């Protein structure tokens, strides 16, 4: 956004300089027309002279004035050419700045869209994380209840001692394996005695 503002300021400065240069060009053209009018007026004045002496004197004066005016006209034309060149350069700079402004605006819009997409993805992920946490808590709760029931069933059998401290998974597995082994031995013993 800062780069865009800077480009827009440069664009405004270049456009202001372009307007000023065009105004100077118009002034130079106006002066050139005035001097050409003066030149025509002097030529007309020359044609209206009747006396030879005055005509000769006026010819010298007019020639001097014509030479001076031609020099001024040449200078004005040179300045006008320079102004035209400057105007062309300024127009090129203005066009380039406008293109840079458009590019910057496009980039900003693209970044905004990417940011909005990222924000949407983040919100989706947060929602999924919340759902996962809820599901995890539910599963954990069910697992704890199931484990509690297993512990209760394991240590409530005849001959089992109730645990004095919290039972680890390994201890629970050992207790269950012990019960299973004892039942298998009891079953084998009954089978050997012929009891179904």
mmCIF file of C-alpha atoms in Angstrom, residues 47-157:
data_model
loop_
_atom_site.group_PDB
_atom_site.id
_atom_site.type_symbol
_atom_site.label_atom_id
_atom_site.label_comp_id
_atom_site.label_asym_id
_atom_site.label_seq_id
_atom_site.Cartn_x
_atom_site.Cartn_y
_atom_site.Cartn_z
ATOM 1 C CA UNK A 47 5.800 48.247 -48.588
ATOM 2 C CA UNK A 48 4.002 51.449 -47.596
ATOM 3 C CA UNK A 49 7.175 53.629 -47.628
ATOM 4 C CA UNK A 50 7.367 56.008 -50.628
ATOM 5 C CA UNK A 51 10.474 58.054 -50.276
ATOM 6 C CA UNK A 52 13.728 56.547 -51.412
ATOM 7 C CA UNK A 53 15.830 57.843 -48.560
ATOM 8 C CA UNK A 54 13.386 56.799 -45.919
ATOM 9 C CA UNK A 55 12.974 53.574 -47.792
ATOM 10 C CA UNK A 56 16.737 52.900 -47.680
ATOM 11 C CA UNK A 57 16.971 53.814 -44.003
ATOM 12 C CA UNK A 58 13.915 51.761 -43.193
ATOM 13 C CA UNK A 59 15.335 48.855 -45.191
ATOM 14 C CA UNK A 60 18.429 48.795 -42.977
ATOM 15 C CA UNK A 61 16.331 49.087 -39.837
ATOM 16 C CA UNK A 62 13.852 46.479 -41.040
ATOM 17 C CA UNK A 63 16.652 44.135 -42.021
ATOM 18 C CA UNK A 64 18.171 44.480 -38.579
ATOM 19 C CA UNK A 65 14.794 43.912 -36.966
ATOM 20 C CA UNK A 66 14.114 41.009 -39.323
ATOM 21 C CA UNK A 67 17.489 39.460 -38.467
ATOM 22 C CA UNK A 68 16.800 39.960 -34.745
ATOM 23 C CA UNK A 69 13.294 38.518 -35.092
ATOM 24 C CA UNK A 70 14.592 35.579 -37.100
ATOM 25 C CA UNK A 71 17.132 34.873 -34.364
ATOM 26 C CA UNK A 72 14.378 35.084 -31.727
ATOM 27 C CA UNK A 73 12.111 32.855 -33.829
ATOM 28 C CA UNK A 74 14.956 30.312 -34.188
ATOM 29 C CA UNK A 75 15.529 30.365 -30.439
ATOM 30 C CA UNK A 76 11.802 30.005 -29.766
ATOM 31 C CA UNK A 77 11.556 27.101 -32.206
ATOM 32 C CA UNK A 78 14.542 25.444 -30.494
ATOM 33 C CA UNK A 79 12.876 25.904 -27.094
ATOM 34 C CA UNK A 80 9.620 24.604 -28.499
ATOM 35 C CA UNK A 81 11.403 21.496 -29.802
ATOM 36 C CA UNK A 82 12.956 20.967 -26.359
ATOM 37 C CA UNK A 83 9.543 21.375 -24.715
ATOM 38 C CA UNK A 84 8.032 18.858 -27.140
ATOM 39 C CA UNK A 85 10.816 16.408 -26.298
ATOM 40 C CA UNK A 86 10.280 16.965 -22.570
ATOM 41 C CA UNK A 87 6.521 16.495 -22.992
ATOM 42 C CA UNK A 88 7.121 13.183 -24.779
ATOM 43 C CA UNK A 89 9.452 12.023 -21.998
ATOM 44 C CA UNK A 90 6.973 13.078 -19.308
ATOM 45 C CA UNK A 91 4.133 11.302 -21.094
ATOM 46 C CA UNK A 92 6.269 8.154 -21.223
ATOM 47 C CA UNK A 93 7.059 8.468 -17.494
ATOM 48 C CA UNK A 94 3.382 9.050 -16.675
ATOM 49 C CA UNK A 95 2.392 5.964 -18.702
ATOM 50 C CA UNK A 96 5.047 3.885 -16.927
ATOM 51 C CA UNK A 97 3.898 5.118 -13.497
ATOM 52 C CA UNK A 98 0.277 4.334 -14.358
ATOM 53 C CA UNK A 99 1.298 0.814 -15.377
ATOM 54 C CA UNK A 100 3.242 0.405 -12.108
ATOM 55 C CA UNK A 101 0.220 1.648 -10.128
ATOM 56 C CA UNK A 102 -2.045 -0.877 -11.883
ATOM 57 C CA UNK A 103 0.491 -3.654 -11.265
ATOM 58 C CA UNK A 104 0.749 -2.700 -7.583
ATOM 59 C CA UNK A 105 -3.035 -2.606 -7.222
ATOM 60 C CA UNK A 106 -3.296 -6.037 -8.874
ATOM 61 C CA UNK A 107 -0.612 -7.391 -6.531
ATOM 62 C CA UNK A 108 -2.372 -5.926 -3.479
ATOM 63 C CA UNK A 109 -5.706 -7.475 -4.533
ATOM 64 C CA UNK A 110 -3.946 -10.806 -5.103
ATOM 65 C CA UNK A 111 -2.315 -10.641 -1.663
ATOM 66 C CA UNK A 112 -5.651 -9.738 -0.073
ATOM 67 C CA UNK A 113 -7.315 -12.738 -1.747
ATOM 68 C CA UNK A 114 -4.466 -15.003 -0.596
ATOM 69 C CA UNK A 115 -4.759 -13.608 2.934
ATOM 70 C CA UNK A 116 -8.514 -14.196 2.949
ATOM 71 C CA UNK A 117 -7.985 -17.770 1.707
ATOM 72 C CA UNK A 118 -5.354 -18.361 4.406
ATOM 73 C CA UNK A 119 -7.678 -16.913 7.043
ATOM 74 C CA UNK A 120 -10.472 -19.196 5.845
ATOM 75 C CA UNK A 121 -8.152 -22.217 5.978
ATOM 76 C CA UNK A 122 -7.011 -21.218 9.474
ATOM 77 C CA UNK A 123 -10.626 -20.961 10.652
ATOM 78 C CA UNK A 124 -11.380 -24.379 9.087
ATOM 79 C CA UNK A 125 -8.337 -25.901 10.805
ATOM 80 C CA UNK A 126 -9.347 -24.347 14.137
ATOM 81 C CA UNK A 127 -12.819 -25.803 13.737
ATOM 82 C CA UNK A 128 -11.362 -29.228 12.901
ATOM 83 C CA UNK A 129 -8.969 -28.969 15.856
ATOM 84 C CA UNK A 130 -11.900 -28.227 18.155
ATOM 85 C CA UNK A 131 -13.848 -31.182 16.736
ATOM 86 C CA UNK A 132 -10.774 -33.423 17.147
ATOM 87 C CA UNK A 133 -10.313 -32.300 20.751
ATOM 88 C CA UNK A 134 -13.952 -32.998 21.534
ATOM 89 C CA UNK A 135 -13.704 -36.430 19.869
ATOM 90 C CA UNK A 136 -10.431 -37.129 21.724
ATOM 91 C CA UNK A 137 -11.974 -36.165 25.038
ATOM 92 C CA UNK A 138 -14.963 -38.416 24.286
ATOM 93 C CA UNK A 139 -12.694 -41.339 23.322
ATOM 94 C CA UNK A 140 -10.470 -40.731 26.362
ATOM 95 C CA UNK A 141 -13.499 -40.699 28.629
ATOM 96 C CA UNK A 142 -14.820 -43.939 27.096
ATOM 97 C CA UNK A 143 -11.376 -45.533 27.366
ATOM 98 C CA UNK A 144 -11.093 -44.564 31.031
ATOM 99 C CA UNK A 145 -14.541 -45.994 31.747
ATOM 100 C CA UNK A 146 -13.662 -49.190 29.857
ATOM 101 C CA UNK A 147 -10.313 -49.451 31.708
ATOM 102 C CA UNK A 148 -12.046 -48.876 35.025
ATOM 103 C CA UNK A 149 -14.465 -51.685 34.247
ATOM 104 C CA UNK A 150 -11.596 -54.000 33.283
ATOM 105 C CA UNK A 151 -9.765 -53.163 36.521
ATOM 106 C CA UNK A 152 -12.939 -53.730 38.511
ATOM 107 C CA UNK A 153 -13.612 -57.060 36.787
ATOM 108 C CA UNK A 154 -10.001 -58.196 37.114
ATOM 109 C CA UNK A 155 -9.514 -57.397 40.775
ATOM 110 C CA UNK A 156 -13.017 -58.404 41.915
ATOM 111 C CA UNK A 157 -12.410 -62.110 41.164
#
